[in-house]
Short mmCIF file of C-alpha atoms and ligand atoms in Angstrom, two decimals:
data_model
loop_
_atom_site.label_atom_id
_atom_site.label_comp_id
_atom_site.label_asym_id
_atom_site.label_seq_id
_atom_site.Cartn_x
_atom_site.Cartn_y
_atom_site.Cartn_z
CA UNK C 1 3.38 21.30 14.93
CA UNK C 2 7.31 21.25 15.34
CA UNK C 3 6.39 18.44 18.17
CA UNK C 4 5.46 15.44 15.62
CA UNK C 5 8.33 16.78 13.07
CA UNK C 6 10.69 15.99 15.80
CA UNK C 7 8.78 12.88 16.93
CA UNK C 8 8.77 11.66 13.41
CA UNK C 9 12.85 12.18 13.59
CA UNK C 10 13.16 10.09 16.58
CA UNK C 11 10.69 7.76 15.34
CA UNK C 12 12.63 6.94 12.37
CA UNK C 13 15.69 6.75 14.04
CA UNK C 14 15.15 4.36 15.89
CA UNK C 15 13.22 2.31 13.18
CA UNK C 16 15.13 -0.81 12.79
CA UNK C 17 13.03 -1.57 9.96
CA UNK C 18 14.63 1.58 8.69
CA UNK C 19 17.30 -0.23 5.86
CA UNK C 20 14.47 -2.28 3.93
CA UNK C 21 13.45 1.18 2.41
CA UNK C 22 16.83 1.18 0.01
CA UNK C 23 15.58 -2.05 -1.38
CA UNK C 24 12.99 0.00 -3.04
CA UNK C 25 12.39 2.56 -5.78
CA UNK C 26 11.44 5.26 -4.60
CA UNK C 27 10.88 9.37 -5.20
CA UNK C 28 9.78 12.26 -3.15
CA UNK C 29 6.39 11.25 -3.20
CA UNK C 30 4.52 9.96 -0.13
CA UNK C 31 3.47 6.74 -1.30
CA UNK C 32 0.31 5.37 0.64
CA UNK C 33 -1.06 2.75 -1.68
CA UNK C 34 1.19 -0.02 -1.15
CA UNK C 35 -2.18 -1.72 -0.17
CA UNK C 36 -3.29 -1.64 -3.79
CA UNK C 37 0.13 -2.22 -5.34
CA UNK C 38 3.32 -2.83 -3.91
CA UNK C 39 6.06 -0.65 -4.67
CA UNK C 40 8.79 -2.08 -7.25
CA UNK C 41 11.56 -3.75 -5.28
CA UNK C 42 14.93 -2.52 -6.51
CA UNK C 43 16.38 -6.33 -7.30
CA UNK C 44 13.71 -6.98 -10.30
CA UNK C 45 14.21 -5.02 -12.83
CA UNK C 46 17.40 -7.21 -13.32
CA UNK C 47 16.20 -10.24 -12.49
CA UNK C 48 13.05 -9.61 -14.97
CA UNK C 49 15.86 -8.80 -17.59
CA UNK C 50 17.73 -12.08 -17.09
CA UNK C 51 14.41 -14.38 -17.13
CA UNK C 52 13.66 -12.82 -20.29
CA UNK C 53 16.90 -12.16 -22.40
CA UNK C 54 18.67 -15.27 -20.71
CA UNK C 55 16.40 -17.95 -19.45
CA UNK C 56 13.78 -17.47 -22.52
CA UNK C 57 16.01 -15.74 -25.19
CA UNK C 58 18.70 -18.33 -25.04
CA UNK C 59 17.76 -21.20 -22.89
CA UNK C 60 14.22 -20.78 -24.46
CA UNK C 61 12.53 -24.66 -23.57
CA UNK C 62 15.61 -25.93 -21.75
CA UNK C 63 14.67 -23.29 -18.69
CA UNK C 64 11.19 -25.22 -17.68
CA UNK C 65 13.75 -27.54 -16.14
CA UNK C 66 17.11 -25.68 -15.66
CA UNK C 67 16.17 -22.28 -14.73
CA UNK C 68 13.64 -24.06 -12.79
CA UNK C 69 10.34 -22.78 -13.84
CA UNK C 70 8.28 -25.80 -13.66
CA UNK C 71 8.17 -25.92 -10.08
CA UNK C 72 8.38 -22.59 -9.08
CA UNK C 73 4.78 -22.33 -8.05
CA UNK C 74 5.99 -25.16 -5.47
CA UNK C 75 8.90 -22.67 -4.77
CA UNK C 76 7.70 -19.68 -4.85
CA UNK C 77 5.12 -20.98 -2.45
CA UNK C 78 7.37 -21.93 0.12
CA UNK C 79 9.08 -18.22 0.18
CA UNK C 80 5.78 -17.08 1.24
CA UNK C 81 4.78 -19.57 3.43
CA UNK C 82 7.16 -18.16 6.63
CA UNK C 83 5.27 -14.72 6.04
CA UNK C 84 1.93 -16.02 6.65
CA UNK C 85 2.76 -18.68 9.67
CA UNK C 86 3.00 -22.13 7.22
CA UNK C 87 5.44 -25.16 6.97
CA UNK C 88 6.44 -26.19 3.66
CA UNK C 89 4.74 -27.96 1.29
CA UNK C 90 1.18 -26.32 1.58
CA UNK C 91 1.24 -22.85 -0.62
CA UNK C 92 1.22 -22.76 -4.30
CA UNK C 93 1.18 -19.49 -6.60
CA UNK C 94 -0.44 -19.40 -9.53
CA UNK C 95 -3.89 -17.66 -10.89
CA UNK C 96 -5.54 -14.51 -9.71
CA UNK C 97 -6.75 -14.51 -6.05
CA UNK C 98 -10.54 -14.74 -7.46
CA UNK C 99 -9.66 -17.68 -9.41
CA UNK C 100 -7.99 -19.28 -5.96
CA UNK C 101 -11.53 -17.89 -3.96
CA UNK C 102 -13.09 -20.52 -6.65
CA UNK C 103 -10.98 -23.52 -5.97
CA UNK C 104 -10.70 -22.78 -2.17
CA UNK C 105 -14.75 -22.58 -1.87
CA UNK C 106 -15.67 -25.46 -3.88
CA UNK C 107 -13.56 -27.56 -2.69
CA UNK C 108 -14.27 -26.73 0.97
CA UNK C 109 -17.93 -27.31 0.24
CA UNK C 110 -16.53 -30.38 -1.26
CA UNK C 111 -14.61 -31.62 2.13
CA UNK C 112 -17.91 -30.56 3.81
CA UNK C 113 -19.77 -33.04 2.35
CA UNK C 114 -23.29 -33.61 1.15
CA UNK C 115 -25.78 -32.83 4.00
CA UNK C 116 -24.65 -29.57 4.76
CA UNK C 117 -25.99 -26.67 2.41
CA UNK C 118 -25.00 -23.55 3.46
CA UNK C 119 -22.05 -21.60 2.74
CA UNK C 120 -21.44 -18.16 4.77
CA UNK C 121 -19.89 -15.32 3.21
CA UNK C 122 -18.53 -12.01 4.55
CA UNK C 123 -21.30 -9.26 3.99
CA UNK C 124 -18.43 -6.58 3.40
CA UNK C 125 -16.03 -8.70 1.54
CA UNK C 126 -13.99 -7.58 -1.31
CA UNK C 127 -16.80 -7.87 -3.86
CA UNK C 128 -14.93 -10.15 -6.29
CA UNK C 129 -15.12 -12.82 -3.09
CA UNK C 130 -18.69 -12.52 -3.11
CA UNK C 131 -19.58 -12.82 -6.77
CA UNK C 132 -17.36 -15.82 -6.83
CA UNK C 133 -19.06 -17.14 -3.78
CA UNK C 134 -22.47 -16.81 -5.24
CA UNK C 135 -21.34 -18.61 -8.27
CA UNK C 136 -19.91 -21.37 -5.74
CA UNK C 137 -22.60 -21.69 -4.13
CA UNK C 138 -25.18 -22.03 -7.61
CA UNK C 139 -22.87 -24.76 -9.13
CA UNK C 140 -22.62 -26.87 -5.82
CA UNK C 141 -26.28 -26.68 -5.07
CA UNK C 142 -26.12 -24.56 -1.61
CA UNK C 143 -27.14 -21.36 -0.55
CA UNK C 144 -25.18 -18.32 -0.25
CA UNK C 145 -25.59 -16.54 3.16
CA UNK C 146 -24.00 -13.27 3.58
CA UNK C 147 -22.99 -12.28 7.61
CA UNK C 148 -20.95 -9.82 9.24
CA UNK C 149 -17.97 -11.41 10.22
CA UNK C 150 -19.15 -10.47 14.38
CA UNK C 151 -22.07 -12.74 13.24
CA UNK C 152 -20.36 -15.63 11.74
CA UNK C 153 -20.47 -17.68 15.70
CA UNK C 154 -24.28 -17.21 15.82
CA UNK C 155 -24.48 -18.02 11.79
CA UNK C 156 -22.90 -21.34 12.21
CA UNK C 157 -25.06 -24.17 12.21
CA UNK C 158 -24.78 -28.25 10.96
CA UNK C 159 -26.07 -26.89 8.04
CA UNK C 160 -22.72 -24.56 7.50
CA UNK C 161 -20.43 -26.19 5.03
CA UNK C 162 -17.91 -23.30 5.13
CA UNK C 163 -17.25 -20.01 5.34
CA UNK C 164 -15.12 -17.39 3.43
CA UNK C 165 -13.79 -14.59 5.63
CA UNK C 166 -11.31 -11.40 4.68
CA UNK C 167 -8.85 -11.15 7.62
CA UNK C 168 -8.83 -7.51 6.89
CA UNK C 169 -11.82 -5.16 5.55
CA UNK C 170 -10.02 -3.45 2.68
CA UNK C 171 -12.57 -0.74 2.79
CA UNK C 172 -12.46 0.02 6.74
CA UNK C 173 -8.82 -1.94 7.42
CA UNK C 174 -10.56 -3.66 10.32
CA UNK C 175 -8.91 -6.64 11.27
CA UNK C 176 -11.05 -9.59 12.13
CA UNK C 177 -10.40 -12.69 14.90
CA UNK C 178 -9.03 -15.42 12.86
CA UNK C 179 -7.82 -17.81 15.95
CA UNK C 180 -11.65 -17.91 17.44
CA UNK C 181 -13.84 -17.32 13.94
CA UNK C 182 -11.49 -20.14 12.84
CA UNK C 183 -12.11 -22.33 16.22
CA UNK C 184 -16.10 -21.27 15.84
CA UNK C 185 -16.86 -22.44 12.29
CA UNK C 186 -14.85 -25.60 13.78
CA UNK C 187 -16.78 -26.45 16.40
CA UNK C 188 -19.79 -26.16 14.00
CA UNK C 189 -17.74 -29.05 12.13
CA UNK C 190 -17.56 -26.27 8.77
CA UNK C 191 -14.37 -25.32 6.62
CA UNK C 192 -12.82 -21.89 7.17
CA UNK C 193 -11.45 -19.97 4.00
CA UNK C 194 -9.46 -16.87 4.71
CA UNK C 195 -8.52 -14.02 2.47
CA UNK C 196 -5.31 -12.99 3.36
CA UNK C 197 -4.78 -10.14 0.54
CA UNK C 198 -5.12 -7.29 2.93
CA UNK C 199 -2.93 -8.88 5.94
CA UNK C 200 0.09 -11.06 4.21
CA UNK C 201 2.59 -9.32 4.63
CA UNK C 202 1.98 -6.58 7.22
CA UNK C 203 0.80 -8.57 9.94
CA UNK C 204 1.16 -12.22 11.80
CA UNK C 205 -1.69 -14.49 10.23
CA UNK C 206 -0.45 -17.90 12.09
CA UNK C 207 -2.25 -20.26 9.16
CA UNK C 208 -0.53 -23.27 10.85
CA UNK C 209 -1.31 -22.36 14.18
CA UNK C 210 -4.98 -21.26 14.35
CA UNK C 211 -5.83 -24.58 12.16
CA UNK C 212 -7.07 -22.71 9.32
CA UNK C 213 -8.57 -24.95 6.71
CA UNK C 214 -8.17 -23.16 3.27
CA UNK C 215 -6.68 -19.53 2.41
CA UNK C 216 -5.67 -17.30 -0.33
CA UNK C 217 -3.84 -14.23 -1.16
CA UNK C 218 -2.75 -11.77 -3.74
CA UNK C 219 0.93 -10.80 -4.39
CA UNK C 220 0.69 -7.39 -5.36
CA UNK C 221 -0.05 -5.29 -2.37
CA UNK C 222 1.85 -5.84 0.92
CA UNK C 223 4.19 -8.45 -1.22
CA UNK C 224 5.39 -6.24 -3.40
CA UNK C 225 4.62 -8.61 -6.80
CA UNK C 226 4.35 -6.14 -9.30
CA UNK C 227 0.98 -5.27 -11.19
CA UNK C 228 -1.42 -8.86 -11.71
CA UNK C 229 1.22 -10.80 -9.94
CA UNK C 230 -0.13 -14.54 -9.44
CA UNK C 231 -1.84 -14.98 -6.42
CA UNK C 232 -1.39 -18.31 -4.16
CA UNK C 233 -3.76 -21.00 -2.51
CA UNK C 234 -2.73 -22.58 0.88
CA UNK C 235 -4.53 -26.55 1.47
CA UNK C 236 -3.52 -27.33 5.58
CA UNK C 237 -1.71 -30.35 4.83
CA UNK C 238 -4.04 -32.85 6.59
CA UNK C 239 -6.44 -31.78 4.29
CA UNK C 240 -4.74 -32.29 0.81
CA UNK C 241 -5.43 -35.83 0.27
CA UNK C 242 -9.05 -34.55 0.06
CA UNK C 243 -8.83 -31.83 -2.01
CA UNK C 244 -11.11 -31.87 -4.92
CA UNK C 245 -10.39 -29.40 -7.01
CA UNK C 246 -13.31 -27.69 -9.04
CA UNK C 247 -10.31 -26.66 -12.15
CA UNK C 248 -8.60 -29.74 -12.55
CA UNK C 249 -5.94 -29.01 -15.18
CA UNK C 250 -2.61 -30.87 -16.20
CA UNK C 251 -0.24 -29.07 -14.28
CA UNK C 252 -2.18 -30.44 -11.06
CA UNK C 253 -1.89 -34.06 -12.53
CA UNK C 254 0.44 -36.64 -10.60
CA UNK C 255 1.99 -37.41 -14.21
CA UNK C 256 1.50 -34.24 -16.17
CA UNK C 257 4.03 -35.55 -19.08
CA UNK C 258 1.78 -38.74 -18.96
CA UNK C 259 -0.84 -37.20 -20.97
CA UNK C 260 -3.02 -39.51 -19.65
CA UNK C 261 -7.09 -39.22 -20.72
CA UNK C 262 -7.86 -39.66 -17.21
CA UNK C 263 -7.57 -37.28 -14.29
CA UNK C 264 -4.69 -38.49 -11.04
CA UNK C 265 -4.26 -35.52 -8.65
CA UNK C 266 -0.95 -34.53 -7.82
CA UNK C 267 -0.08 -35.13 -4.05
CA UNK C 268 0.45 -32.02 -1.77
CA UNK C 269 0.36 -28.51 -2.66
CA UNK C 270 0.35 -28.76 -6.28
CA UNK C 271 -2.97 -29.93 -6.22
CA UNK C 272 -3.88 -26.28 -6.48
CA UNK C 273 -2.50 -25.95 -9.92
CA UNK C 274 -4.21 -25.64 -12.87
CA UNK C 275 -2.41 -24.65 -16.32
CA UNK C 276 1.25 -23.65 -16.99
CA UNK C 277 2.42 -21.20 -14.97
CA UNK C 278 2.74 -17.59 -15.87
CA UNK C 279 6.58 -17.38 -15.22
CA UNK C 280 7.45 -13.61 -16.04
CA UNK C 281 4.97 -12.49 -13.22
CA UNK C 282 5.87 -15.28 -10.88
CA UNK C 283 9.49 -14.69 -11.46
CA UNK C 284 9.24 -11.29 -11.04
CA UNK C 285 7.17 -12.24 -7.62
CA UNK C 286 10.08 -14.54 -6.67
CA UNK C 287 12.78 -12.12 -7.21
CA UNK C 288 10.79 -9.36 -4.97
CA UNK C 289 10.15 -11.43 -1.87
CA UNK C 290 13.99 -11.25 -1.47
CA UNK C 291 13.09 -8.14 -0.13
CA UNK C 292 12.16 -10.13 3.36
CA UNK C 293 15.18 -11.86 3.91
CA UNK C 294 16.10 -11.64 7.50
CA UNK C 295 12.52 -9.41 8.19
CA UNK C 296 10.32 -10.74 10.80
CA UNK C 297 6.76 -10.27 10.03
CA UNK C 298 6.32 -9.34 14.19
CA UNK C 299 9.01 -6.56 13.82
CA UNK C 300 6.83 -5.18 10.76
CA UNK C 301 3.69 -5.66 12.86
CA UNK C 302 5.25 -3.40 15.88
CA UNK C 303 5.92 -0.83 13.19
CA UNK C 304 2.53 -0.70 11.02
CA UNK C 305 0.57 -0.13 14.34
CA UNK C 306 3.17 2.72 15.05
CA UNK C 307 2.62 3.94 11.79
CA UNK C 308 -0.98 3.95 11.74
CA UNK C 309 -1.41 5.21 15.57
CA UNK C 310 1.19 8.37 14.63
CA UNK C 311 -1.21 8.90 11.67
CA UNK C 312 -3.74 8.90 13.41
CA UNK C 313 -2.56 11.27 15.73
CA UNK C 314 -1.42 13.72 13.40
CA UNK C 315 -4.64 13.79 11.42
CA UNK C 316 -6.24 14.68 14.71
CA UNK C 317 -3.48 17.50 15.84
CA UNK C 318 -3.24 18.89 12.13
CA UNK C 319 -6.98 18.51 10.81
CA UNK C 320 -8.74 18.38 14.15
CA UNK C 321 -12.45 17.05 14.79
CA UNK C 322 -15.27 17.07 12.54
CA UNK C 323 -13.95 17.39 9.06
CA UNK C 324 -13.19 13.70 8.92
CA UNK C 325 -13.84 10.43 10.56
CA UNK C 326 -11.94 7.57 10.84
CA UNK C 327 -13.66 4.35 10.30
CA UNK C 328 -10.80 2.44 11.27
CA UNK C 329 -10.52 0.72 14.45
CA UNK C 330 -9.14 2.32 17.61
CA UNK C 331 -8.10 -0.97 19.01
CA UNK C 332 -4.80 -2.57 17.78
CA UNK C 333 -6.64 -6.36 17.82
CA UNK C 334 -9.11 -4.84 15.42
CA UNK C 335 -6.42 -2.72 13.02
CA UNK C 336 -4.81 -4.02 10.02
CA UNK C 337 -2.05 -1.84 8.71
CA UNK C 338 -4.26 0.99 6.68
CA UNK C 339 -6.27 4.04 7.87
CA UNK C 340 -9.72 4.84 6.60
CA UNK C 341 -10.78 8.02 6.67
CA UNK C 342 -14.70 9.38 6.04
CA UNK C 343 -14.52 12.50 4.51
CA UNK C 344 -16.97 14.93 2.25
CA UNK C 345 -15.90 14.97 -1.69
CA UNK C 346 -13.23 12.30 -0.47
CA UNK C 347 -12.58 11.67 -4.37
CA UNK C 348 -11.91 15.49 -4.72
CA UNK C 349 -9.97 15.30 -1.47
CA UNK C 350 -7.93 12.32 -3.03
CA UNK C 351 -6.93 13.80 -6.17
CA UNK C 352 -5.72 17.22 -4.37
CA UNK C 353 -3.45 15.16 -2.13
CA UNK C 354 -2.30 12.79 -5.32
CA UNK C 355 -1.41 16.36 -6.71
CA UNK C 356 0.66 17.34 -3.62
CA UNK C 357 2.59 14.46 -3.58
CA UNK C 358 0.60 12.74 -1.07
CA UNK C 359 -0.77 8.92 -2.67
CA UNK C 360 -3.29 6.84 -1.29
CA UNK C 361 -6.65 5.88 -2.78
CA UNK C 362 -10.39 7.10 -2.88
CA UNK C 363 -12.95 3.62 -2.27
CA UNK C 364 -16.65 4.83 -3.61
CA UNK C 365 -18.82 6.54 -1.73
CA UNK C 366 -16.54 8.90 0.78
CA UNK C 367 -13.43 6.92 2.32
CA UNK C 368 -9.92 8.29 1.97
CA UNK C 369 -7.74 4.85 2.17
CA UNK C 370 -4.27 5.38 3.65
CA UNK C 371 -2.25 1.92 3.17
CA UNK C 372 1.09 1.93 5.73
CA UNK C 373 3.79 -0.87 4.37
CA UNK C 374 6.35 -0.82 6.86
CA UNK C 375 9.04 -1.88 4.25
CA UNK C 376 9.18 1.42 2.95
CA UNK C 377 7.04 3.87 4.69
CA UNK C 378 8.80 5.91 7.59
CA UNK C 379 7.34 8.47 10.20
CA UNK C 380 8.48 11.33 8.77
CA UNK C 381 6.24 9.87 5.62
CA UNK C 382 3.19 9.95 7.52
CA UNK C 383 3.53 13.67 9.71
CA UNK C 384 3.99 14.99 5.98
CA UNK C 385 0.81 12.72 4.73
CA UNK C 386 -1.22 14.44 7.61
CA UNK C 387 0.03 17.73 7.31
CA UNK C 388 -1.06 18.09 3.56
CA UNK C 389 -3.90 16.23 4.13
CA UNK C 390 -4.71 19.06 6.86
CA UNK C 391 -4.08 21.93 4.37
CA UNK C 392 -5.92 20.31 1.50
CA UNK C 393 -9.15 19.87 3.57
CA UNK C 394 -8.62 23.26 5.10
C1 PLP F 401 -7.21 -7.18 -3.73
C2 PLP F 401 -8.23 -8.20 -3.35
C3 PLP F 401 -8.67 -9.17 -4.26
C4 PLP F 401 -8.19 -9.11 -5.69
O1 PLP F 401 -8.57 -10.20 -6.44
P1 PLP F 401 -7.80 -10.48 -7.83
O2 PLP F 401 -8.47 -11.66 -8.36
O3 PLP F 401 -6.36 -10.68 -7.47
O4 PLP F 401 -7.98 -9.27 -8.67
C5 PLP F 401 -9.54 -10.14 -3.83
N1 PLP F 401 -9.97 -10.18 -2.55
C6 PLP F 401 -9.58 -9.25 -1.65
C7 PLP F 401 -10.07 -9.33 -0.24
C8 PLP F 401 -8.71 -8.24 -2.02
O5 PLP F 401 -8.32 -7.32 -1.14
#
């Protein structure tokens, strides 16, 4: 037992990700649900303060230009773009991430063009993903095939017009193959749409690289956005120019001030827009990705999967065999940065640990989620997580 207490010391010591962790608030609780909501970065309380009393009490309309709101999305976008492996000019925040799963779809069904009537959907997505899809898929006139992300290369046909993946299960925290399910639904000459909510921000995603058509994300878990923080949409920038978007609205107009009758689509990003931006959230977003300045998202990679392995371990030295299972992968290719955990009366299980200090989340019908953010969660976090754990299930 005394053998991961001084592990977790050394660990920790040499954690060069160590510092981030003052950037936070924080107490003496455990907290394990950064996957479901970020913890409150310590810069934006003040900056919320100023956007409000300053930029809105006193500035009130003269701030859409001078405190630069009307292009934050733009902005904003860019400051996440680095996280998630994109150049400039292709991410813009705005919306909820079901909202984005809406434009992203359509319009990749759009791109696909008209011969091709199928659209394939992760069988375990997030559900909201899937209702969205189905909805999609009525109002373009395809069908709606849902496939286990393994099965997506023997799915693909010239029928396929695209396909909406979640790079990470957020039930399981099994991490799928973006470079080759990307390259696969290619080669079948289909549009790729990734949901990055579970893996911005905790692990290497390489948008620009692997040649990924279309992807979203949310802003409140692993980015730290606060509570319904605006979500973003990323359009690969030789694919803009044929974006169609199914919510046309006049912030995505190439002369919004033009109140024109007729609709002009913005060039680039902004595209993706819709209405006016909801600037206290988005602000609030901006002012907490200052959090990675001078982070790279490898370094945070390293330290998740050493995280999640010394959880692992623990669980197994502290709660041994047989009492629970974890349905998270073994292999670091397949891992996100949470542990699942299968476990009788998990709910029961869950609130005991809440009770102890101890925070994750319960996910209907028996999984204890574990979510490691490597901002803020340190090894000495995670022997205490398994130890209680290991006396509440004793
Ligand atoms: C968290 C999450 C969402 C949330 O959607 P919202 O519209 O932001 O509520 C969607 N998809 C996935 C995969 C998620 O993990």
């Amino acid at each position: 037992m005394s053998e991961l207490v001084t592990r977790a010391g050394a660990l920790d010591a040499a954690d060069e990700l160590a510092g981030t962790r003052k950037q936070f608030v924080l107490d003496e609780v455990v907290y394990l649900d950064g996957n479901s909501l970020g913890a409150l970065p310590a810069g934006v309380p003040g900056r919320v303060e100023d956007v409000v009393r300053r930029q809105w009490g006193e500035l009130r309309i003269r701030s859409w230009e001078e405190s630069g709101w009307w292009t934050a999305p733009e902005r904003i976008g860019d400051r996440i773009a680095p996280l998630v492996g994109a150049a400039p000019g292709q991410i813009v925040v705005g919306d909820s991430t079901s909202v984005n799963v809406f434009k992203a779809l359509v319009a990749a069904v759009r791109m696909a063009g008209g011969d091709r009537d199928e659209i394939l959907v992760d069988a375990t997505t997030f559900p909201t993903d899937g209702y969205i899809a189905g909805s999609a898929a009525r109002m373009t006139g395809r069908t709606l095939r849902p496939v286990l992300p393994a099965e997506v290369p023997g799915a693909l046909s010239d029928r396929t017009a695209a396909v909406l993946l979640n790079h990470v299960d957020y039930r399981t925290g099994r991490l799928h193959d973006l470079p080759s399910l990307t390259a696969a639904v290619h080669t079948a000459g289909a549009l790729a749409v990734w949901d990055l909510c579970h893996s911005a921000g905790a692990l290497p995603v390489g948008l620009d690289e692997h040649g990924v058509d279309l992807a979203v994300g949310c802003t409140y878990k692993y980015l730290n956005g606060g509570p319904g923080s605006p979500a973003y949409l990323y359009v690969r920038r030789d694919l803009q120019d044929r974006f169609d978007s199914p919510l046309p609205g006049w912030n995505s107009h190439a002369e919004p001030f033009g109140m024109r009758g007729d609709f002009e689509p913005a060039a680039g990003a902004l595209r993706g827009r819709v209405g006016t931006p909801d600037i206290l959230s988005m602000l609030a977003l901006e002012a907490a990705l200052e959090v990675w300045e001078g982070v790279s998202i490898e370094a945070v990679r390293a330290k998740s999967l050493a995280l999640t392995d010394f959880f692992l371990e623990c669980v197994g030295a502290y709660a041994g065999e047989g009492r629970v299972e974890s349905l998270t992968p073994v292999a670091h290719a397949e891992r996100g940065s949470q542990v699942a955990l299968r476990c009788e009366d998990a709910g029961d299980v869950m609130k005991r640990l809440i009770e102890r200090g101890v925070v994750g989340d319960f996910r209907h019908p028996d999984v204890l989620r574990f979510g490691f953010t490597p901002l803020y969660v340190g090894f000495a976090d995670v022997e205490r997580a398994a130890r209680v754990l290991a006396e509440v299930l004793r």
